[in-house]
Amino acid sequence: MTALLQAEGVDKSFRNGDEETRVLKGVDLTMEPGEMIALLGPSGSGKSTFLSIAGLLLRPTAGTLSLGGERVDDLSSAARARLRNARLGFVFQFHPLLPDFTALENVAFPAAAPAGGLTRAMRERALELLVRVGLEDRVDFRADRLSGGQKQRVAIARALMNRPDLVIADEPTGNLDSEAAERVLDLMREVNADDGTGFLICTHDPGVAGRCDRRVTLKDGQLVGDERGAG
């Protein structure tokens, strides 16, 4: 089986003047299609940096990254952007929605923006996703009228708009109360099971980690733990 995501010897350094900080130090990680992985580790361990590299937002300083068997770390910026939009979805802690857009317009945005407008098919897909996340009664509500939990469900629906192979999630429940967080986790698990969508989730929450198939731990820029669980 071709790996969904494969990182080999991934290093990342940042330079500030004459000072260089090595954040990632030879990280190897293979993620199979449909896996749900929690990325764990203390603050400063390199989790967010690795997530950004996996999401094609940063390039590694050294090492290689492949998506679905295709090497992607050496692609042009334009090719990486196209690949991000076509095959990846993103969910962040603070759900950066467009406040003047409706829930439906926010969900459809990843498809509508490159196409230059919203088509009927896009509208139907966005509506289907909003129904799936339980927001059929908020379709025409502007994002600034939604609660935190509702915004996060819109963000998850938006991440799924283009039927991605992999969703990159950075602390997706970190800004939610326990009830809203549980609903978000239920939804992610459902999408993972029904659609085979892979999830790579950076989290400090043991409840989130416990719902994943695998728990991978980074410390000081190195992979120090890889534990499989029931999910």
PDB file of C-alpha atoms in Angstrom:
ATOM      1  CA  MET A   1       0.000   0.000   0.000  1.00  0.00           C
ATOM      2  CA  THR A   2       1.332   3.430  -0.937  1.00  0.00           C
ATOM      3  CA  ALA A   3       1.797   5.663   2.110  1.00  0.00           C
ATOM      4  CA  LEU A   4      -0.500   8.649   2.428  1.00  0.00           C
ATOM      5  CA  LEU A   5       2.312  10.752   3.902  1.00  0.00           C
ATOM      6  CA  GLN A   6       5.986   9.880   4.218  1.00  0.00           C
ATOM      7  CA  ALA A   7       8.629  12.052   5.831  1.00  0.00           C
ATOM      8  CA  GLU A   8      12.230  10.864   5.645  1.00  0.00           C
ATOM      9  CA  GLY A   9      15.039  12.568   7.532  1.00  0.00           C
ATOM     10  CA  VAL A  10      13.116  15.842   7.792  1.00  0.00           C
ATOM     11  CA  ASP A  11      15.139  18.691   9.260  1.00  0.00           C
ATOM     12  CA  LYS A  12      14.031  22.292   9.674  1.00  0.00           C
ATOM     13  CA  SER A  13      16.210  25.193  10.753  1.00  0.00           C
ATOM     14  CA  PHE A  14      15.348  28.871  11.076  1.00  0.00           C
ATOM     15  CA  ARG A  15      17.924  31.617  10.755  1.00  0.00           C
ATOM     16  CA  ASN A  16      17.828  34.943  12.567  1.00  0.00           C
ATOM     17  CA  GLY A  17      20.841  36.965  11.504  1.00  0.00           C
ATOM     18  CA  ASP A  18      23.900  34.873  12.336  1.00  0.00           C
ATOM     19  CA  GLU A  19      21.948  32.599  14.663  1.00  0.00           C
ATOM     20  CA  GLU A  20      20.439  29.352  13.391  1.00  0.00           C
ATOM     21  CA  THR A  21      17.922  27.297  15.348  1.00  0.00           C
ATOM     22  CA  ARG A  22      17.419  23.663  14.382  1.00  0.00           C
ATOM     23  CA  VAL A  23      13.776  22.845  15.196  1.00  0.00           C
ATOM     24  CA  LEU A  24      13.402  19.422  13.542  1.00  0.00           C
ATOM     25  CA  LYS A  25      16.220  16.863  13.578  1.00  0.00           C
ATOM     26  CA  GLY A  26      15.820  14.004  11.142  1.00  0.00           C
ATOM     27  CA  VAL A  27      12.157  13.117  11.617  1.00  0.00           C
ATOM     28  CA  ASP A  28      10.927   9.927   9.909  1.00  0.00           C
ATOM     29  CA  LEU A  29       7.186   9.286   9.794  1.00  0.00           C
ATOM     30  CA  THR A  30       5.038   7.088   7.567  1.00  0.00           C
ATOM     31  CA  MET A  31       1.268   7.587   7.628  1.00  0.00           C
ATOM     32  CA  GLU A  32      -1.000   5.067   5.943  1.00  0.00           C
ATOM     33  CA  PRO A  33      -4.192   6.000   4.043  1.00  0.00           C
ATOM     34  CA  GLY A  34      -7.101   6.510   6.422  1.00  0.00           C
ATOM     35  CA  GLU A  35      -4.969   6.710   9.573  1.00  0.00           C
ATOM     36  CA  MET A  36      -5.837   9.138  12.335  1.00  0.00           C
ATOM     37  CA  ILE A  37      -2.641  10.207  14.111  1.00  0.00           C
ATOM     38  CA  ALA A  38      -2.212  12.428  17.169  1.00  0.00           C
ATOM     39  CA  LEU A  39       1.007  14.448  17.141  1.00  0.00           C
ATOM     40  CA  LEU A  40       2.073  14.975  20.748  1.00  0.00           C
ATOM     41  CA  GLY A  41       4.884  16.665  22.605  1.00  0.00           C
ATOM     42  CA  PRO A  42       5.695  19.621  24.864  1.00  0.00           C
ATOM     43  CA  SER A  43       5.642  23.204  23.646  1.00  0.00           C
ATOM     44  CA  GLY A  44       8.725  23.893  21.548  1.00  0.00           C
ATOM     45  CA  SER A  45       9.126  20.262  20.510  1.00  0.00           C
ATOM     46  CA  GLY A  46       8.596  21.018  16.800  1.00  0.00           C
ATOM     47  CA  LYS A  47       4.998  19.829  16.434  1.00  0.00           C
ATOM     48  CA  SER A  48       3.634  22.911  14.692  1.00  0.00           C
ATOM     49  CA  THR A  49       6.688  23.108  12.447  1.00  0.00           C
ATOM     50  CA  PHE A  50       6.261  19.487  11.374  1.00  0.00           C
ATOM     51  CA  LEU A  51       2.545  20.066  10.811  1.00  0.00           C
ATOM     52  CA  SER A  52       3.356  23.040   8.572  1.00  0.00           C
ATOM     53  CA  ILE A  53       5.803  20.944   6.553  1.00  0.00           C
ATOM     54  CA  ALA A  54       3.288  18.087   6.230  1.00  0.00           C
ATOM     55  CA  GLY A  55       0.717  20.641   5.054  1.00  0.00           C
ATOM     56  CA  LEU A  56       3.114  22.027   2.417  1.00  0.00           C
ATOM     57  CA  LEU A  57       3.161  25.420   4.131  1.00  0.00           C
ATOM     58  CA  LEU A  58       6.899  25.182   4.919  1.00  0.00           C
ATOM     59  CA  ARG A  59       9.727  23.446   3.107  1.00  0.00           C
ATOM     60  CA  PRO A  60      12.134  21.228   5.058  1.00  0.00           C
ATOM     61  CA  THR A  61      15.740  22.340   5.264  1.00  0.00           C
ATOM     62  CA  ALA A  62      16.772  18.743   4.582  1.00  0.00           C
ATOM     63  CA  GLY A  63      15.056  15.418   4.015  1.00  0.00           C
ATOM     64  CA  THR A  64      12.120  14.491   1.781  1.00  0.00           C
ATOM     65  CA  LEU A  65       8.342  14.561   1.970  1.00  0.00           C
ATOM     66  CA  SER A  66       5.984  12.470  -0.175  1.00  0.00           C
ATOM     67  CA  LEU A  67       2.206  12.535  -0.486  1.00  0.00           C
ATOM     68  CA  GLY A  68       0.545   9.474  -1.979  1.00  0.00           C
ATOM     69  CA  GLY A  69       3.906   8.254  -3.250  1.00  0.00           C
ATOM     70  CA  GLU A  70       4.722  11.563  -4.992  1.00  0.00           C
ATOM     71  CA  ARG A  71       7.637  13.615  -3.709  1.00  0.00           C
ATOM     72  CA  VAL A  72       6.325  17.081  -2.893  1.00  0.00           C
ATOM     73  CA  ASP A  73       9.017  18.959  -0.965  1.00  0.00           C
ATOM     74  CA  ASP A  74      10.810  19.969  -4.168  1.00  0.00           C
ATOM     75  CA  LEU A  75       7.752  21.191  -6.095  1.00  0.00           C
ATOM     76  CA  SER A  76       7.387  24.831  -7.122  1.00  0.00           C
ATOM     77  CA  SER A  77       5.364  27.125  -4.884  1.00  0.00           C
ATOM     78  CA  ALA A  78       2.519  27.196  -7.416  1.00  0.00           C
ATOM     79  CA  ALA A  79       2.414  23.385  -7.657  1.00  0.00           C
ATOM     80  CA  ARG A  80       2.442  23.074  -3.871  1.00  0.00           C
ATOM     81  CA  ALA A  81      -0.464  25.510  -3.606  1.00  0.00           C
ATOM     82  CA  ARG A  82      -2.481  23.532  -6.154  1.00  0.00           C
ATOM     83  CA  LEU A  83      -1.742  20.290  -4.321  1.00  0.00           C
ATOM     84  CA  ARG A  84      -2.701  21.789  -0.963  1.00  0.00           C
ATOM     85  CA  ASN A  85      -6.050  22.901  -2.314  1.00  0.00           C
ATOM     86  CA  ALA A  86      -6.786  19.629  -4.115  1.00  0.00           C
ATOM     87  CA  ARG A  87      -5.623  17.028  -1.599  1.00  0.00           C
ATOM     88  CA  LEU A  88      -5.298  18.627   1.837  1.00  0.00           C
ATOM     89  CA  GLY A  89      -7.728  20.157   4.305  1.00  0.00           C
ATOM     90  CA  PHE A  90      -6.852  22.360   7.285  1.00  0.00           C
ATOM     91  CA  VAL A  91      -8.513  22.887  10.675  1.00  0.00           C
ATOM     92  CA  PHE A  92      -7.026  25.372  13.150  1.00  0.00           C
ATOM     93  CA  GLN A  93      -7.771  26.168  16.796  1.00  0.00           C
ATOM     94  CA  PHE A  94      -9.141  29.628  16.064  1.00  0.00           C
ATOM     95  CA  HIS A  95     -11.149  28.723  12.915  1.00  0.00           C
ATOM     96  CA  PRO A  96     -10.147  31.698  10.672  1.00  0.00           C
ATOM     97  CA  LEU A  97     -13.464  32.031   8.829  1.00  0.00           C
ATOM     98  CA  LEU A  98     -14.387  34.985   6.631  1.00  0.00           C
ATOM     99  CA  PRO A  99     -16.664  36.970   8.989  1.00  0.00           C
ATOM    100  CA  ASP A 100     -18.825  38.603   6.297  1.00  0.00           C
ATOM    101  CA  PHE A 101     -19.422  35.315   4.474  1.00  0.00           C
ATOM    102  CA  THR A 102     -22.218  32.921   5.357  1.00  0.00           C
ATOM    103  CA  ALA A 103     -21.534  29.461   6.722  1.00  0.00           C
ATOM    104  CA  LEU A 104     -22.215  28.012   3.274  1.00  0.00           C
ATOM    105  CA  GLU A 105     -19.931  30.508   1.521  1.00  0.00           C
ATOM    106  CA  ASN A 106     -17.134  29.751   3.983  1.00  0.00           C
ATOM    107  CA  VAL A 107     -17.460  26.019   3.425  1.00  0.00           C
ATOM    108  CA  ALA A 108     -17.502  26.401  -0.370  1.00  0.00           C
ATOM    109  CA  PHE A 109     -14.577  28.845  -0.456  1.00  0.00           C
ATOM    110  CA  PRO A 110     -11.760  26.295  -1.162  1.00  0.00           C
ATOM    111  CA  ALA A 111     -13.575  25.269  -4.349  1.00  0.00           C
ATOM    112  CA  ALA A 112     -15.158  28.595  -5.294  1.00  0.00           C
ATOM    113  CA  ALA A 113     -12.052  30.781  -4.976  1.00  0.00           C
ATOM    114  CA  PRO A 114      -9.908  28.986  -7.609  1.00  0.00           C
ATOM    115  CA  ALA A 115     -12.939  28.687  -9.922  1.00  0.00           C
ATOM    116  CA  GLY A 116     -13.789  32.365  -9.641  1.00  0.00           C
ATOM    117  CA  GLY A 117     -17.264  31.826  -8.258  1.00  0.00           C
ATOM    118  CA  LEU A 118     -19.769  29.536  -6.608  1.00  0.00           C
ATOM    119  CA  THR A 119     -21.439  26.952  -8.849  1.00  0.00           C
ATOM    120  CA  ARG A 120     -24.572  24.954  -8.164  1.00  0.00           C
ATOM    121  CA  ALA A 121     -22.512  21.798  -7.593  1.00  0.00           C
ATOM    122  CA  MET A 122     -20.323  23.620  -5.076  1.00  0.00           C
ATOM    123  CA  ARG A 123     -23.389  24.953  -3.270  1.00  0.00           C
ATOM    124  CA  GLU A 124     -24.871  21.450  -3.085  1.00  0.00           C
ATOM    125  CA  ARG A 125     -21.613  19.996  -1.762  1.00  0.00           C
ATOM    126  CA  ALA A 126     -21.292  22.743   0.871  1.00  0.00           C
ATOM    127  CA  LEU A 127     -24.915  22.240   1.943  1.00  0.00           C
ATOM    128  CA  GLU A 128     -24.376  18.478   2.205  1.00  0.00           C
ATOM    129  CA  LEU A 129     -21.388  19.071   4.497  1.00  0.00           C
ATOM    130  CA  LEU A 130     -23.247  21.572   6.680  1.00  0.00           C
ATOM    131  CA  VAL A 131     -26.046  19.057   7.120  1.00  0.00           C
ATOM    132  CA  ARG A 132     -23.471  16.449   8.029  1.00  0.00           C
ATOM    133  CA  VAL A 133     -21.975  18.660  10.756  1.00  0.00           C
ATOM    134  CA  GLY A 134     -25.441  19.466  12.107  1.00  0.00           C
ATOM    135  CA  LEU A 135     -25.629  23.077  10.927  1.00  0.00           C
ATOM    136  CA  GLU A 136     -28.463  22.889   8.392  1.00  0.00           C
ATOM    137  CA  ASP A 137     -30.221  25.641  10.362  1.00  0.00           C
ATOM    138  CA  ARG A 138     -27.174  27.956  10.103  1.00  0.00           C
ATOM    139  CA  VAL A 139     -26.501  27.760   6.360  1.00  0.00           C
ATOM    140  CA  ASP A 140     -27.219  31.454   5.704  1.00  0.00           C
ATOM    141  CA  PHE A 141     -25.846  32.803   8.991  1.00  0.00           C
ATOM    142  CA  ARG A 142     -22.793  35.028   8.690  1.00  0.00           C
ATOM    143  CA  ALA A 143     -19.730  33.567  10.405  1.00  0.00           C
ATOM    144  CA  ASP A 144     -19.660  36.370  12.983  1.00  0.00           C
ATOM    145  CA  ARG A 145     -23.100  35.240  14.218  1.00  0.00           C
ATOM    146  CA  LEU A 146     -21.976  31.681  14.987  1.00  0.00           C
ATOM    147  CA  SER A 147     -20.818  30.285  18.332  1.00  0.00           C
ATOM    148  CA  GLY A 148     -17.291  28.950  18.812  1.00  0.00           C
ATOM    149  CA  GLY A 149     -18.405  25.352  18.448  1.00  0.00           C
ATOM    150  CA  GLN A 150     -20.463  26.168  15.358  1.00  0.00           C
ATOM    151  CA  LYS A 151     -17.520  27.981  13.772  1.00  0.00           C
ATOM    152  CA  GLN A 152     -15.278  24.984  14.365  1.00  0.00           C
ATOM    153  CA  ARG A 153     -17.823  22.677  12.713  1.00  0.00           C
ATOM    154  CA  VAL A 154     -17.956  25.054   9.739  1.00  0.00           C
ATOM    155  CA  ALA A 155     -14.147  24.931   9.631  1.00  0.00           C
ATOM    156  CA  ILE A 156     -14.203  21.129   9.526  1.00  0.00           C
ATOM    157  CA  ALA A 157     -16.829  21.163   6.768  1.00  0.00           C
ATOM    158  CA  ARG A 158     -14.642  23.637   4.829  1.00  0.00           C
ATOM    159  CA  ALA A 159     -11.617  21.345   5.265  1.00  0.00           C
ATOM    160  CA  LEU A 160     -13.628  18.524   3.653  1.00  0.00           C
ATOM    161  CA  MET A 161     -15.014  20.575   0.753  1.00  0.00           C
ATOM    162  CA  ASN A 162     -12.560  19.289  -1.868  1.00  0.00           C
ATOM    163  CA  ARG A 163     -12.633  15.687  -0.572  1.00  0.00           C
ATOM    164  CA  PRO A 164      -9.045  15.742   0.698  1.00  0.00           C
ATOM    165  CA  ASP A 165      -6.917  12.679   1.292  1.00  0.00           C
ATOM    166  CA  LEU A 166      -5.506  14.220   4.466  1.00  0.00           C
ATOM    167  CA  VAL A 167      -6.740  16.790   6.996  1.00  0.00           C
ATOM    168  CA  ILE A 168      -4.105  18.695   8.971  1.00  0.00           C
ATOM    169  CA  ALA A 169      -5.526  19.841  12.324  1.00  0.00           C
ATOM    170  CA  ASP A 170      -3.714  22.104  14.797  1.00  0.00           C
ATOM    171  CA  GLU A 171      -5.307  22.000  18.277  1.00  0.00           C
ATOM    172  CA  PRO A 172      -8.806  21.667  16.744  1.00  0.00           C
ATOM    173  CA  THR A 173     -10.526  21.466  20.147  1.00  0.00           C
ATOM    174  CA  GLY A 174      -8.222  23.800  22.074  1.00  0.00           C
ATOM    175  CA  ASN A 175     -10.685  26.701  22.128  1.00  0.00           C
ATOM    176  CA  LEU A 176     -13.871  24.698  22.754  1.00  0.00           C
ATOM    177  CA  ASP A 177     -15.804  23.641  25.832  1.00  0.00           C
ATOM    178  CA  SER A 178     -15.948  19.923  26.580  1.00  0.00           C
ATOM    179  CA  GLU A 179     -19.336  19.340  24.942  1.00  0.00           C
ATOM    180  CA  ALA A 180     -18.415  21.140  21.709  1.00  0.00           C
ATOM    181  CA  ALA A 181     -15.022  19.405  21.666  1.00  0.00           C
ATOM    182  CA  GLU A 182     -16.680  15.995  21.923  1.00  0.00           C
ATOM    183  CA  ARG A 183     -18.988  16.803  18.997  1.00  0.00           C
ATOM    184  CA  VAL A 184     -16.016  17.868  16.874  1.00  0.00           C
ATOM    185  CA  LEU A 185     -14.138  14.665  17.727  1.00  0.00           C
ATOM    186  CA  ASP A 186     -17.197  12.544  16.929  1.00  0.00           C
ATOM    187  CA  LEU A 187     -17.448  14.209  13.548  1.00  0.00           C
ATOM    188  CA  MET A 188     -13.768  13.753  12.708  1.00  0.00           C
ATOM    189  CA  ARG A 189     -13.944  10.090  13.689  1.00  0.00           C
ATOM    190  CA  GLU A 190     -17.090   9.625  11.582  1.00  0.00           C
ATOM    191  CA  VAL A 191     -15.505  11.206   8.502  1.00  0.00           C
ATOM    192  CA  ASN A 192     -12.384   9.123   9.042  1.00  0.00           C
ATOM    193  CA  ALA A 193     -14.400   5.904   9.222  1.00  0.00           C
ATOM    194  CA  ASP A 194     -16.899   6.656   6.447  1.00  0.00           C
ATOM    195  CA  ASP A 195     -14.700   8.396   3.877  1.00  0.00           C
ATOM    196  CA  GLY A 196     -11.241   7.041   4.669  1.00  0.00           C
ATOM    197  CA  THR A 197      -9.902  10.572   5.197  1.00  0.00           C
ATOM    198  CA  GLY A 198      -6.594  10.665   7.070  1.00  0.00           C
ATOM    199  CA  PHE A 199      -6.148  13.070   9.990  1.00  0.00           C
ATOM    200  CA  LEU A 200      -2.872  14.377  11.423  1.00  0.00           C
ATOM    201  CA  ILE A 201      -3.795  16.194  14.628  1.00  0.00           C
ATOM    202  CA  CYS A 202      -1.455  18.295  16.744  1.00  0.00           C
ATOM    203  CA  THR A 203      -2.867  18.311  20.275  1.00  0.00           C
ATOM    204  CA  HIS A 204      -2.120  18.638  23.991  1.00  0.00           C
ATOM    205  CA  ASP A 205      -5.481  17.062  24.863  1.00  0.00           C
ATOM    206  CA  PRO A 206      -5.253  13.424  26.049  1.00  0.00           C
ATOM    207  CA  GLY A 207      -8.938  12.993  25.153  1.00  0.00           C
ATOM    208  CA  VAL A 208      -8.184  13.801  21.520  1.00  0.00           C
ATOM    209  CA  ALA A 209      -5.099  11.571  21.506  1.00  0.00           C
ATOM    210  CA  GLY A 210      -7.119   8.718  22.954  1.00  0.00           C
ATOM    211  CA  ARG A 211      -9.530   8.803  20.009  1.00  0.00           C
ATOM    212  CA  CYS A 212      -6.736   8.402  17.442  1.00  0.00           C
ATOM    213  CA  ASP A 213      -5.310   5.219  15.906  1.00  0.00           C
ATOM    214  CA  ARG A 214      -1.734   6.262  16.657  1.00  0.00           C
ATOM    215  CA  ARG A 215       0.052   8.631  18.991  1.00  0.00           C
ATOM    216  CA  VAL A 216       3.367  10.028  17.762  1.00  0.00           C
ATOM    217  CA  THR A 217       5.510  12.061  20.163  1.00  0.00           C
ATOM    218  CA  LEU A 218       8.093  14.701  19.310  1.00  0.00           C
ATOM    219  CA  LYS A 219      10.622  16.033  21.806  1.00  0.00           C
ATOM    220  CA  ASP A 220      13.417  18.485  21.048  1.00  0.00           C
ATOM    221  CA  GLY A 221      12.750  18.075  17.332  1.00  0.00           C
ATOM    222  CA  GLN A 222      13.054  14.290  17.297  1.00  0.00           C
ATOM    223  CA  LEU A 223      10.548  11.446  17.151  1.00  0.00           C
ATOM    224  CA  VAL A 224      10.714   9.754  20.564  1.00  0.00           C
ATOM    225  CA  GLY A 225       7.499   7.738  20.649  1.00  0.00           C
ATOM    226  CA  ASP A 226       5.121   5.959  18.279  1.00  0.00           C
ATOM    227  CA  GLU A 227       2.265   4.132  19.964  1.00  0.00           C
ATOM    228  CA  ARG A 228      -0.674   2.416  18.341  1.00  0.00           C
ATOM    229  CA  GLY A 229      -4.024   2.275  20.066  1.00  0.00           C
ATOM    230  CA  ALA A 230      -7.619   1.259  19.589  1.00  0.00           C
ATOM    231  CA  GLY A 231      -8.651   4.695  18.292  1.00  0.00           C
TER     232      GLY A 231
END
